[in-house]
XYZ file of C-alpha atoms in Angstrom:
613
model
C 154.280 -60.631 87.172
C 156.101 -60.777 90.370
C 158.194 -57.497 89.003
C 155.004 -55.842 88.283
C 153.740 -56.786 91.934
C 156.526 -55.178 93.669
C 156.112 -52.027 91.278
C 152.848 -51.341 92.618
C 153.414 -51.350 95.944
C 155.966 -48.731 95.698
C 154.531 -46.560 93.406
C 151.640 -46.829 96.316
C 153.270 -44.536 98.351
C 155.951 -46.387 100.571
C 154.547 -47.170 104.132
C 151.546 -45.934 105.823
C 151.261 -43.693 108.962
C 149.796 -45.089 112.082
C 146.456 -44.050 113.529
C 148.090 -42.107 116.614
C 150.110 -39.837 114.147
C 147.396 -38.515 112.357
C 145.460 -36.639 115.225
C 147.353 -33.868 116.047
C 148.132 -33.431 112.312
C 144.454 -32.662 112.257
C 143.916 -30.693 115.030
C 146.934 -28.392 114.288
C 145.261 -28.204 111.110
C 142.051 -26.811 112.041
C 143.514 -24.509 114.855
C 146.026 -23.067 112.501
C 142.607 -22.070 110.303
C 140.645 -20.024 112.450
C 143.383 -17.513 112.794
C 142.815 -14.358 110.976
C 144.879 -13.641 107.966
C 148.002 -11.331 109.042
C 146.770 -7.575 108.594
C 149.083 -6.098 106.268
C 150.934 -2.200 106.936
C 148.931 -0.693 105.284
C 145.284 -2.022 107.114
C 147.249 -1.166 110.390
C 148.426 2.308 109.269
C 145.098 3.293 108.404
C 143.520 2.149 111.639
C 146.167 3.687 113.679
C 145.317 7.251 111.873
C 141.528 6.672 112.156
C 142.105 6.137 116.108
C 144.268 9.217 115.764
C 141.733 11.372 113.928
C 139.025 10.883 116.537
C 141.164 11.259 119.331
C 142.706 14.701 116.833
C 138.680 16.054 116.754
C 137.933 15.736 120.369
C 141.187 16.825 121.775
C 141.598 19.660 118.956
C 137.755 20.776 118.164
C 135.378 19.366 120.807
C 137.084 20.135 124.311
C 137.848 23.764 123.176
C 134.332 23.970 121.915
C 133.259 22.249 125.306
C 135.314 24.948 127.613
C 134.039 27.855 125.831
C 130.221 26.638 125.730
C 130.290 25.608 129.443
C 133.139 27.887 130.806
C 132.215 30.714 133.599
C 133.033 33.944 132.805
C 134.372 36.032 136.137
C 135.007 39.407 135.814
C 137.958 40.585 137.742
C 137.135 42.392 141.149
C 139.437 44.044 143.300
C 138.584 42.247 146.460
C 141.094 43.551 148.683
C 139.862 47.055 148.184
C 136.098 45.773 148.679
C 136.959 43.952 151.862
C 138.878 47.085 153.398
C 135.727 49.275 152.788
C 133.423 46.738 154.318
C 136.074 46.501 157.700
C 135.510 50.366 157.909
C 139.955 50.777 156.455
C 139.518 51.888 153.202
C 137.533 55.652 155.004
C 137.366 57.234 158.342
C 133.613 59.180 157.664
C 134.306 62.576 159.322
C 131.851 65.316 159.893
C 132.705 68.574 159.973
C 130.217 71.155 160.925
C 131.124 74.941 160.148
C 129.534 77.507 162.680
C 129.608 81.108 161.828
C 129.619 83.262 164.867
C 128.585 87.334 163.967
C 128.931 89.573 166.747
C 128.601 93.199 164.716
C 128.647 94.756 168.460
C 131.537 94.100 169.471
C 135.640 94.428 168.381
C 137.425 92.137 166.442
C 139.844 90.988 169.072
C 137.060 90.244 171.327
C 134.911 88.417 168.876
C 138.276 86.512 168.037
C 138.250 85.906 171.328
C 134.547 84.937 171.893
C 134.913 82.189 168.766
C 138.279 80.745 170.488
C 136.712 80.298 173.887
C 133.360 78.538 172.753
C 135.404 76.419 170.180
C 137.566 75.092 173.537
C 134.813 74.684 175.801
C 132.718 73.026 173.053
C 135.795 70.347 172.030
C 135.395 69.713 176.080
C 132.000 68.627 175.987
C 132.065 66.513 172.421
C 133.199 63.094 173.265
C 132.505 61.832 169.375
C 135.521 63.392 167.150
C 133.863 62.139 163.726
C 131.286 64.370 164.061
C 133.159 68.100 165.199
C 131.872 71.881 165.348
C 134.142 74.151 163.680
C 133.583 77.791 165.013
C 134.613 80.639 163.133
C 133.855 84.725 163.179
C 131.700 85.718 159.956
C 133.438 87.026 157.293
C 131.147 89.493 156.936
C 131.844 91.361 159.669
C 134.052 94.457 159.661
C 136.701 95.138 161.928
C 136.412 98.567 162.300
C 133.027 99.604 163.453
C 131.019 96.301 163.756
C 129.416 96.853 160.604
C 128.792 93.738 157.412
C 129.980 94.297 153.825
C 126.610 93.756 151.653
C 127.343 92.034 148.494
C 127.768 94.759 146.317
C 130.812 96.384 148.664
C 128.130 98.907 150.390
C 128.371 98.827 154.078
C 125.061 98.372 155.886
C 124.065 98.475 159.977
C 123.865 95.145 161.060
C 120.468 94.009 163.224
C 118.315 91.004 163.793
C 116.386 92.054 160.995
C 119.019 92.270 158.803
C 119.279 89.502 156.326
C 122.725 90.569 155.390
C 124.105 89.657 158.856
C 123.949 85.987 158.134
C 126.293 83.841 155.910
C 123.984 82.409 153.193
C 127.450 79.963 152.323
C 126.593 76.615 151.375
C 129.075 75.061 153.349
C 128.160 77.032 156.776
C 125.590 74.464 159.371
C 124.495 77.109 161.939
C 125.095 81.194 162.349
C 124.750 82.445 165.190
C 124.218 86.039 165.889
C 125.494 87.652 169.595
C 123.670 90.798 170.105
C 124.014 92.334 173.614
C 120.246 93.087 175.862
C 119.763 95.448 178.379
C 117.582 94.165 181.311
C 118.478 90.872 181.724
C 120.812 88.902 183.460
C 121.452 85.856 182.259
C 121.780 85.228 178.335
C 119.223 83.423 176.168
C 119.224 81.560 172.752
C 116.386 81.355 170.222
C 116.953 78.883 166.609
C 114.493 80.112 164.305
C 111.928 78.040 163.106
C 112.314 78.362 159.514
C 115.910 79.408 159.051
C 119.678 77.984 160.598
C 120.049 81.251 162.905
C 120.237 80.727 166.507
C 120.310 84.095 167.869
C 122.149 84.739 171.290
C 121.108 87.699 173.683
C 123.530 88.503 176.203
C 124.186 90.961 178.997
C 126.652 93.436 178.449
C 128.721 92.101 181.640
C 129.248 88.903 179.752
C 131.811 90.394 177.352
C 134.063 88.370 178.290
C 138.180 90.334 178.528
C 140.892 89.265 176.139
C 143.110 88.215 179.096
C 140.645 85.637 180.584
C 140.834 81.918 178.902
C 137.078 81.108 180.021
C 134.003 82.939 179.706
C 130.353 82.382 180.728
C 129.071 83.856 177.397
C 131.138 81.255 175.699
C 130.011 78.344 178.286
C 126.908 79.078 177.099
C 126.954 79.244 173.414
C 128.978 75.954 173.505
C 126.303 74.439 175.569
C 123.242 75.400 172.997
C 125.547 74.221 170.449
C 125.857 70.902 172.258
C 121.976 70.587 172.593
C 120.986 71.409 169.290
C 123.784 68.717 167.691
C 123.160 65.905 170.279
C 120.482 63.913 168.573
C 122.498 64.150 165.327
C 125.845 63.342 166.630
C 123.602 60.030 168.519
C 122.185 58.961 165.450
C 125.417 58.831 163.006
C 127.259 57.060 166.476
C 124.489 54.752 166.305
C 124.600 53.917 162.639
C 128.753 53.593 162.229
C 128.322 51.432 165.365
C 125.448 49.008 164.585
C 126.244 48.543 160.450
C 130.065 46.862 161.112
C 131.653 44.082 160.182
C 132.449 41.122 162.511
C 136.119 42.825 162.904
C 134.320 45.804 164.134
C 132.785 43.999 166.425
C 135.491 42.340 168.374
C 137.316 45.988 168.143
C 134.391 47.383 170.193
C 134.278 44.290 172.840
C 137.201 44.546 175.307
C 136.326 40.812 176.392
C 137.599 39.560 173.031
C 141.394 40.370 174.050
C 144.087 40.953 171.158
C 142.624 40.768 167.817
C 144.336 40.562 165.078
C 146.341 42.262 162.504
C 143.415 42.729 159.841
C 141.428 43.833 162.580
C 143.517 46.012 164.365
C 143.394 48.858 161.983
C 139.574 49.054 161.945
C 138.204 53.026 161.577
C 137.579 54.195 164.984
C 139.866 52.992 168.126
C 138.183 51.232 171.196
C 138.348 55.230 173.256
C 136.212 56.669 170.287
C 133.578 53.730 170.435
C 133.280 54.042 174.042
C 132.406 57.832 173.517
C 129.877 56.719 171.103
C 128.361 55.108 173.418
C 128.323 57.555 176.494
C 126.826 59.770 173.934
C 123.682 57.836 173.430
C 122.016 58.980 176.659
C 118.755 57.295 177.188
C 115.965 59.552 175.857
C 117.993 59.828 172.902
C 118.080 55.913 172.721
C 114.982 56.472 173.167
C 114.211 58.812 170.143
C 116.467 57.110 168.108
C 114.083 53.961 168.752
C 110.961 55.420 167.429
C 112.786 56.717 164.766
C 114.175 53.625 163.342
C 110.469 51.416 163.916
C 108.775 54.614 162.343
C 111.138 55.514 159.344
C 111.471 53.481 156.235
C 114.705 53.264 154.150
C 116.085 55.697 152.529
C 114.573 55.849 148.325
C 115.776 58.312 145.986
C 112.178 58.763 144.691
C 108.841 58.020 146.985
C 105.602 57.761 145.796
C 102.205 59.631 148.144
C 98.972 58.771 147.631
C 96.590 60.636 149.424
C 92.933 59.091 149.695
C 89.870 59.977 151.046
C 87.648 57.493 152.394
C 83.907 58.462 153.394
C 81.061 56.496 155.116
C 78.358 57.744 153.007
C 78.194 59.679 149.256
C 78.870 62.872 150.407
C 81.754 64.332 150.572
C 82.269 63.065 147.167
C 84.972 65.577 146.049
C 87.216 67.576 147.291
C 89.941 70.344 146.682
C 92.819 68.440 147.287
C 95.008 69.945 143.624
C 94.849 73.367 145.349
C 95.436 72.385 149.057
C 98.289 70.090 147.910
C 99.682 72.519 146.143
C 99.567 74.927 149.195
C 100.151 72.640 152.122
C 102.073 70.414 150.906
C 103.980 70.858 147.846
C 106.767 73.614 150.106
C 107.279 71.070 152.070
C 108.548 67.991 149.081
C 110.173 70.719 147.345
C 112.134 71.456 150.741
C 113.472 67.489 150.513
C 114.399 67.710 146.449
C 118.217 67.846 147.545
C 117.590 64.920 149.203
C 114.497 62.982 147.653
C 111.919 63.286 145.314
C 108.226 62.702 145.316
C 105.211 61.926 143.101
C 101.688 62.583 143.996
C 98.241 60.879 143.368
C 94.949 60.863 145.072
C 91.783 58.861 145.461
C 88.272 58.702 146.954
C 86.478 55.945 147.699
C 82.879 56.107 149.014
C 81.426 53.730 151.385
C 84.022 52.580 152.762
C 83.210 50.649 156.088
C 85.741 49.623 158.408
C 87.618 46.145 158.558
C 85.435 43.484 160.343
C 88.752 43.257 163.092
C 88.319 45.834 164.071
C 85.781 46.411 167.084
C 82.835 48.831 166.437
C 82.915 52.486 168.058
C 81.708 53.119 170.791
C 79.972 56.145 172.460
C 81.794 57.964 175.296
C 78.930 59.958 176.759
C 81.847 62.180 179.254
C 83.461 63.438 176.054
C 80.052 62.869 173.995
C 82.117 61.211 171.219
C 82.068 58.054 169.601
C 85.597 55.579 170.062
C 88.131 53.556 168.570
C 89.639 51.221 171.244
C 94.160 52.290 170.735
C 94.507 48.069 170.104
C 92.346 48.661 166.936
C 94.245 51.092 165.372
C 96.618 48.793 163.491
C 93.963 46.810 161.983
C 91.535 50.193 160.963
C 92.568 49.957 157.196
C 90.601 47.536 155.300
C 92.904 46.159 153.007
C 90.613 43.965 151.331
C 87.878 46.489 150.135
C 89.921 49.794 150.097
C 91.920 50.091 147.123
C 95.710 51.227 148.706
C 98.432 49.818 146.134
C 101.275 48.796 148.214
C 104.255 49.846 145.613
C 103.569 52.079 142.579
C 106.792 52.810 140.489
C 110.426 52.382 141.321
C 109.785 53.739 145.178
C 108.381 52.737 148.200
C 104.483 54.439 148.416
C 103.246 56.238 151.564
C 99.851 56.316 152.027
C 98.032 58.829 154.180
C 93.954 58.316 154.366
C 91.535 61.096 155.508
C 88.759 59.175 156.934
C 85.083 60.914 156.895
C 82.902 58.788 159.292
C 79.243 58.993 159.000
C 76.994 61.225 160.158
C 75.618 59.143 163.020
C 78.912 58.471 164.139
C 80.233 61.640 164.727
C 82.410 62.738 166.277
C 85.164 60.077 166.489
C 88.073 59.557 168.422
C 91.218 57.658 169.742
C 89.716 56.315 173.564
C 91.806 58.024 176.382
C 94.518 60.094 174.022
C 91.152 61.831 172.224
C 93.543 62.097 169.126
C 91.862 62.145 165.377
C 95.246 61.202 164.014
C 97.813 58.738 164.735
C 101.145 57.145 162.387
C 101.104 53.968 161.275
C 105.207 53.248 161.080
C 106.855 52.121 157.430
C 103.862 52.440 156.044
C 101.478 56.110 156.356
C 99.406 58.047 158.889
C 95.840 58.079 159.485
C 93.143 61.267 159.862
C 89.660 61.588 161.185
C 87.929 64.550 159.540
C 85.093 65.453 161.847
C 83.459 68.127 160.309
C 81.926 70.951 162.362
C 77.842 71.762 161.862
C 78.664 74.363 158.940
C 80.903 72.652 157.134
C 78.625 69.472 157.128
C 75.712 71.607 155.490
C 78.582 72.830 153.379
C 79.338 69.527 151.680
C 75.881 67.964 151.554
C 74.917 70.963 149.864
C 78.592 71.308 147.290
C 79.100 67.199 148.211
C 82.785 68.484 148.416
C 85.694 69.280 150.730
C 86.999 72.970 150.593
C 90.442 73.434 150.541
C 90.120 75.437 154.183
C 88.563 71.885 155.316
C 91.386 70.216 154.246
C 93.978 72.186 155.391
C 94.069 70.352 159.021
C 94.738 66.631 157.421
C 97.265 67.671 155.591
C 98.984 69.698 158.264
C 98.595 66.702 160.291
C 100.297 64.631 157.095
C 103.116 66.400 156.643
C 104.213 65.893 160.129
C 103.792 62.263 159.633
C 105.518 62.771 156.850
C 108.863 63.758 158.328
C 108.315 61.117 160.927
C 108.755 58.474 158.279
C 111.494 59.892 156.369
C 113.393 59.652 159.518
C 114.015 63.539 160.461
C 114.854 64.363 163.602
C 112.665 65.221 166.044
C 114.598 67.838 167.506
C 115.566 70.923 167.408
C 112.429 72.787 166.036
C 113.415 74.013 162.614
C 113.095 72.374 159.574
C 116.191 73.836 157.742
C 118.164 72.635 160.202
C 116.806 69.167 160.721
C 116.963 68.695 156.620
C 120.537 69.617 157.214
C 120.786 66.865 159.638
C 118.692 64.625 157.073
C 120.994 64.938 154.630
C 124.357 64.013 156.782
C 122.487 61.057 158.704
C 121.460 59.687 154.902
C 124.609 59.976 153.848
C 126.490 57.827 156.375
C 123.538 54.966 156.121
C 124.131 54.836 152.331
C 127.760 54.887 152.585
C 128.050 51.993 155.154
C 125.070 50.099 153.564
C 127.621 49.969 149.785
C 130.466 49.600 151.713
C 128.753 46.336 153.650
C 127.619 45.467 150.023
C 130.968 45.703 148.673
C 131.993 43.119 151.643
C 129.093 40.576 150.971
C 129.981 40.323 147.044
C 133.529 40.048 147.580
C 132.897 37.091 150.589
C 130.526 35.541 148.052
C 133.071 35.720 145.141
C 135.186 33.739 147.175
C 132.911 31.369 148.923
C 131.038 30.054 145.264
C 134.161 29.491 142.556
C 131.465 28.891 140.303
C 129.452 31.268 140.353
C 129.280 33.521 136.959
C 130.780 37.088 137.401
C 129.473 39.121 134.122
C 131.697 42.021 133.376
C 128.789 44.304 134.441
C 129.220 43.439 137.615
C 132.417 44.179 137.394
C 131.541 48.145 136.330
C 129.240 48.354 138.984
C 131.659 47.536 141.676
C 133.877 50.651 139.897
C 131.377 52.827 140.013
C 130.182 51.914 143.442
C 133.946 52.357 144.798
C 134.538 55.533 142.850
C 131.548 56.905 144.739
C 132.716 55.727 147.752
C 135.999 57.810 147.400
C 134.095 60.638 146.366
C 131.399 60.495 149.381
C 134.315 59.983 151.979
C 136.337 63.102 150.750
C 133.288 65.206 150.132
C 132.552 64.070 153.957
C 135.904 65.453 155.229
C 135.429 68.473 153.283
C 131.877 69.268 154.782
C 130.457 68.990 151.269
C 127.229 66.997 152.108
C 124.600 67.481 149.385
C 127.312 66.667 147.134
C 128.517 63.575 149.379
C 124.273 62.521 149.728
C 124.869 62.661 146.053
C 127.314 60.343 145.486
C 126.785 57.578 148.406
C 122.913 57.403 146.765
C 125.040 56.589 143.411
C 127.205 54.128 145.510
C 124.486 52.483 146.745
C 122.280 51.762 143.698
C 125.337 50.666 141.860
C 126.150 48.170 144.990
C 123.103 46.868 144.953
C 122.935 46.362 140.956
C 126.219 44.233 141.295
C 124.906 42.601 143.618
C 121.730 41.113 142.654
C 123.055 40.580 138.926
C 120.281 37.968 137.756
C 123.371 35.978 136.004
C 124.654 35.670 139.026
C 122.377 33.855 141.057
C 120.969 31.489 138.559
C 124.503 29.737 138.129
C 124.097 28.617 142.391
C 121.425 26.131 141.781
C 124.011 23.778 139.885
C 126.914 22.062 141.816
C 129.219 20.028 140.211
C 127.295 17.004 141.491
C 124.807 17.755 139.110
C 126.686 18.541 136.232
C 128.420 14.856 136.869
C 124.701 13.034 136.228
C 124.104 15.476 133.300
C 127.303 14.671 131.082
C 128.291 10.938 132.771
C 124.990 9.236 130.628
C 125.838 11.574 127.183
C 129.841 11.025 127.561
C 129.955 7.213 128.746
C 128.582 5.194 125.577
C 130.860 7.613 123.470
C 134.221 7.639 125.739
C 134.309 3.839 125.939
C 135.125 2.695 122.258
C 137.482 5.581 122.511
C 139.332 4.845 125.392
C 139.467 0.985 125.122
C 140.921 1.495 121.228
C 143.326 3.908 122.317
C 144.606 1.400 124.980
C 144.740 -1.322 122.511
C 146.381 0.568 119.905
C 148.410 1.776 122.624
C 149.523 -2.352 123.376
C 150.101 -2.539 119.855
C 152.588 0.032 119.911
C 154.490 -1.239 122.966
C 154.508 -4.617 121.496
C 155.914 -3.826 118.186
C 158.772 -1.792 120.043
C 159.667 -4.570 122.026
C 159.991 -7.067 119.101
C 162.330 -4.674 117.324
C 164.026 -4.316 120.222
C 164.788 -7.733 121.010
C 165.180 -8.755 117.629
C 168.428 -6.666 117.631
């Protein structure tokens, strides 16, 4: 029994543990469980390459997809060019006038002579060399007995009553025609009214001889030349001077000191902006003033509406097809090389005037009623009279014949007595007061005859001119549509060539702005123009420079207010931040912090290898 004793207790085990030893068996135990299970390669591989895919997709697909969406498109501008035209280097605007001189009685060495005096005594007295007078003798003038070649090769006596005298050349500003007077003794010049002839009578002691460098004959033409150019040549100094660029400015100020190099090559040197200036003498300032309160801006197309207003019913109609088409139509079609206009009328019966403006009253010493001169800008009632302020593409000038009533006629301006006055940018005004005859007249038709009319629209088409700008002097309309057209043509080719400037500073100034490509062909076409207005300028080609600076200028202002364009300003980058930081955070997160860990990984398993060897 003892044997089996001792059996037991071995096959028990041998001896026991103590207490102490068998804690950290058990907490080793239960640490060692809450591990994860090892991944295997092939868990890990296929993690790594889903981490890789998504990173693949937006790297590969959605950032290209991204830039292309979101990306600004900007069209390529030549911004060099576009600044030089805006600092006045890119074009030196010249004007060169041609003046044809005929002088049928006399030779051909002393008209040569005649022509070559006046053209030195008039470069003495022209202190602005962009705009120049270019004398020569007509061509058609023969050498040998003072006779003109008609067109068909006949030879025809020359007189003031000749049409055939005159050049009829596009390119020719002014003729004038030297005939020699007996009974006077001093010579005289007349410009037609309705024609560019200034005609010259002279003395016959005034011929001046071939051996003599000066002559009072050509003192005098050279002076009338002078005169009749001097509110032109004002107005084009005035407009190169006032439309520059900051660079032109400092060029023009001697208190700036030394400018610099992009500066000092501006179009006209500080000697030829001082003679601008001497040659805006005061009441030319002065002209030039009115003219630029009373003249709106140059429009390819304008739009007249003509309207009658009337107190009462009668006169309720009025000839106004016919007496347009008299009156007034010569005159528009006179303008189509440089504008064009459309035509509409109204009438509108009781009209009453605006309740600003003070009631007439009766002037017993010129037994007429009167409107007070502070109530003439308020007369139109803009609230009951229908006058559209814009109707089409063009700006609308409106021109009202106003019929007062019966009982309050006649009516008049106080002091001036006028019936008629301008009201600037916008139309003129004109007070019909009918005489006793015609009033029976239209209570008994209850219409306007075209003879009634005639007056008003006389009166219009002088207002008219006014507000297209044309000068006020001298007193023929050929000649000032002549100046029209040059004095147009050098506002629209400095107003594209400061447009030109603006885009190209605002190209630079907003990175992100858009720049469509159409933008981009309206800034070729605008600078093509340009080229062709300057060198249609030096060649005295003016309706076909007018031509082209009106293309320049529409095209600079298309480019220029491209709607694209201005809708990408109104979003910074600040606020494309707060649009894409809420949509890209929750999904750039997991992304990142995966990448970063599998990233760790990586490192980690490098290292081991590493150091294992």
């Amino acid at each position: 029994m003892g044997f089996a004793a001792e059996g037991n207790e071995e096959a028990s085990g041998g001896p026991k543990p103590s207490a102490q030893g068998a804690v950290p068996s058990i907490v080793a135990a239960a640490t060692s469980s809450k591990k994860p299970p090892p991944e295997r390669p092939e868990n890990i591989r296929v993690r790594s390459l889903v981490i890789l895919s998504f990173w693949a997709v937006v790297l590969l697909l959605g950032l290209p997809v991204w830039w292309w969406t979101t990306s600004i498109y900007r069209a390529r501008l030549p911004l060099q060019e576009m600044l030089e035209w805006a600092d006045g280097k890119a074009c030196k605007p010249t004007f060169p006038l041609q003046i044809n001189i005929e002088a049928p009685h006399l030779q051909h060495v002393e008209a040569q002579h005649v022509v070559q005096a006046t053209q030195h005594a008039l470069d003495d007295l022209n202190e602005f060399s962009a705009h120049h007078l270019r004398l020569r003798l007509g061509k058609h003038l023969s050498p040998k007995n003072g006779t003109v070649v008609f067109r068909d090769g006949v030879y025809v006596p020359c007189g003031p009553s000749n049409a055939s005298c005159y050049s009829d050349d596009d390119d020719v500003a002014l003729t004038v025609y030297l005939t020699p007077q007996e009974g006077i003794s001093m010579a005289n010049a007349e410009l037609e009214s309705y024609s560019t002839i200034l005609k010259v009578s002279y003395p016959a002691s005034q011929v001046p001889s071939t051996s003599s460098s000066s002559s009072v004959l050509a003192n005098f033409v050279a002076s009338n030349l002078q005169d009749l150019f001097s509110e032109e040549q004002a107005i084009i100094a005035s407009i190169l001077t006032s439309n520059q660029s900051p660079g032109y400015s400092q060029m023009s100020n001697p208190s700036l000191g030394q400018t610099t190099s992009s500066q000092s090559t501006s179009t006209y040197s500080r000697e030829q902006r001082q003679g601008m200036k001497r040659a805006l003498a005061p009441e030319l300032a002065a002209k030039m003033a009115r003219r630029k309160t009373r003249a709106l801006k140059y429009a390819p197309t304008y739009h007249i509406t003509i309207s009658l207003f009337t107190s009462t019913a009668c006169p309720s109609a009025w000839e106004i097809e016919s007496a347009v088409d008299e009156y007034l139509t010569p005159l528009l079609e006179s303008f189509s090389g440089i504008s064009n206009f459309t035509v509409d009328t109204q009438v509108q019966l009781y009209a009453s005037f605006s309740p600003s403006v003070h009631q007439p009253e009766y002037d017993s010493d010129i037994a007429a009623w009167t409107l007070r001169k502070e109530d003439l800008s308020g007369f139109i009632n803009a609230a009951e009279w229908p006058l559209s302020p814009s109707i089409g593409a063009g700006p609308t000038l409106n021109f009202i014949l106003f019929v007062p009533d019966d009982s309050m006629a006649p009516l008049a301006v106080k002091d001036s007595h006028a019936t008629s006055w301008l009201i600037p940018q916008w139309g003129g005004v004109t007070i019909l007061n009918p005489s006793g005859s015609d009033v029976e007249k239209s209570q008994s038709s209850q219409g306007l005859t075209k003879e009634a009319i005639r007056p008003a629209l006389l009166t219009f088409s002088h207002q008219l001119l006014s507000l297209l700008g044309t000068p006020q002097t001298p007193a023929s309309l050929p000649f000032q549509l002549q100046t029209l057209t040059r004095v147009q043509t050098a506002s629209l080719l400095l107003s594209a060539s400061s447009t030109m400037g603006s885009l190209a500073r605002l190209t630079v100034a907003l990175p992100s702005i858009a720049i469509p490509e159409s933008v981009a062909v309206a800034v070729d076409r605008t600078l093509s123009n340009l080229h062709t207005t300057c060198s249609d300028l030096r060649n005295g080609e003016f309706p076909s420079a007018l031509h082209h600076a009106r293309i320049a200028e529409f095209e600079a202002e298309k480019g220029f207010f491209e709607k694209s364009m201005v809708g990408q300003v109104y979003f910074p980058d600040e606020h494309k931040v707060a649009v894409y930081l809420p949509l890209l955070g929750p999904v750039g997160v997991p992304l990142v912090m995966s990448a970063l860990k599998e990233i760790r990984r990586l490192l980690s398993h490098w290292k081991a290898r590493h150091s294992g060897h």
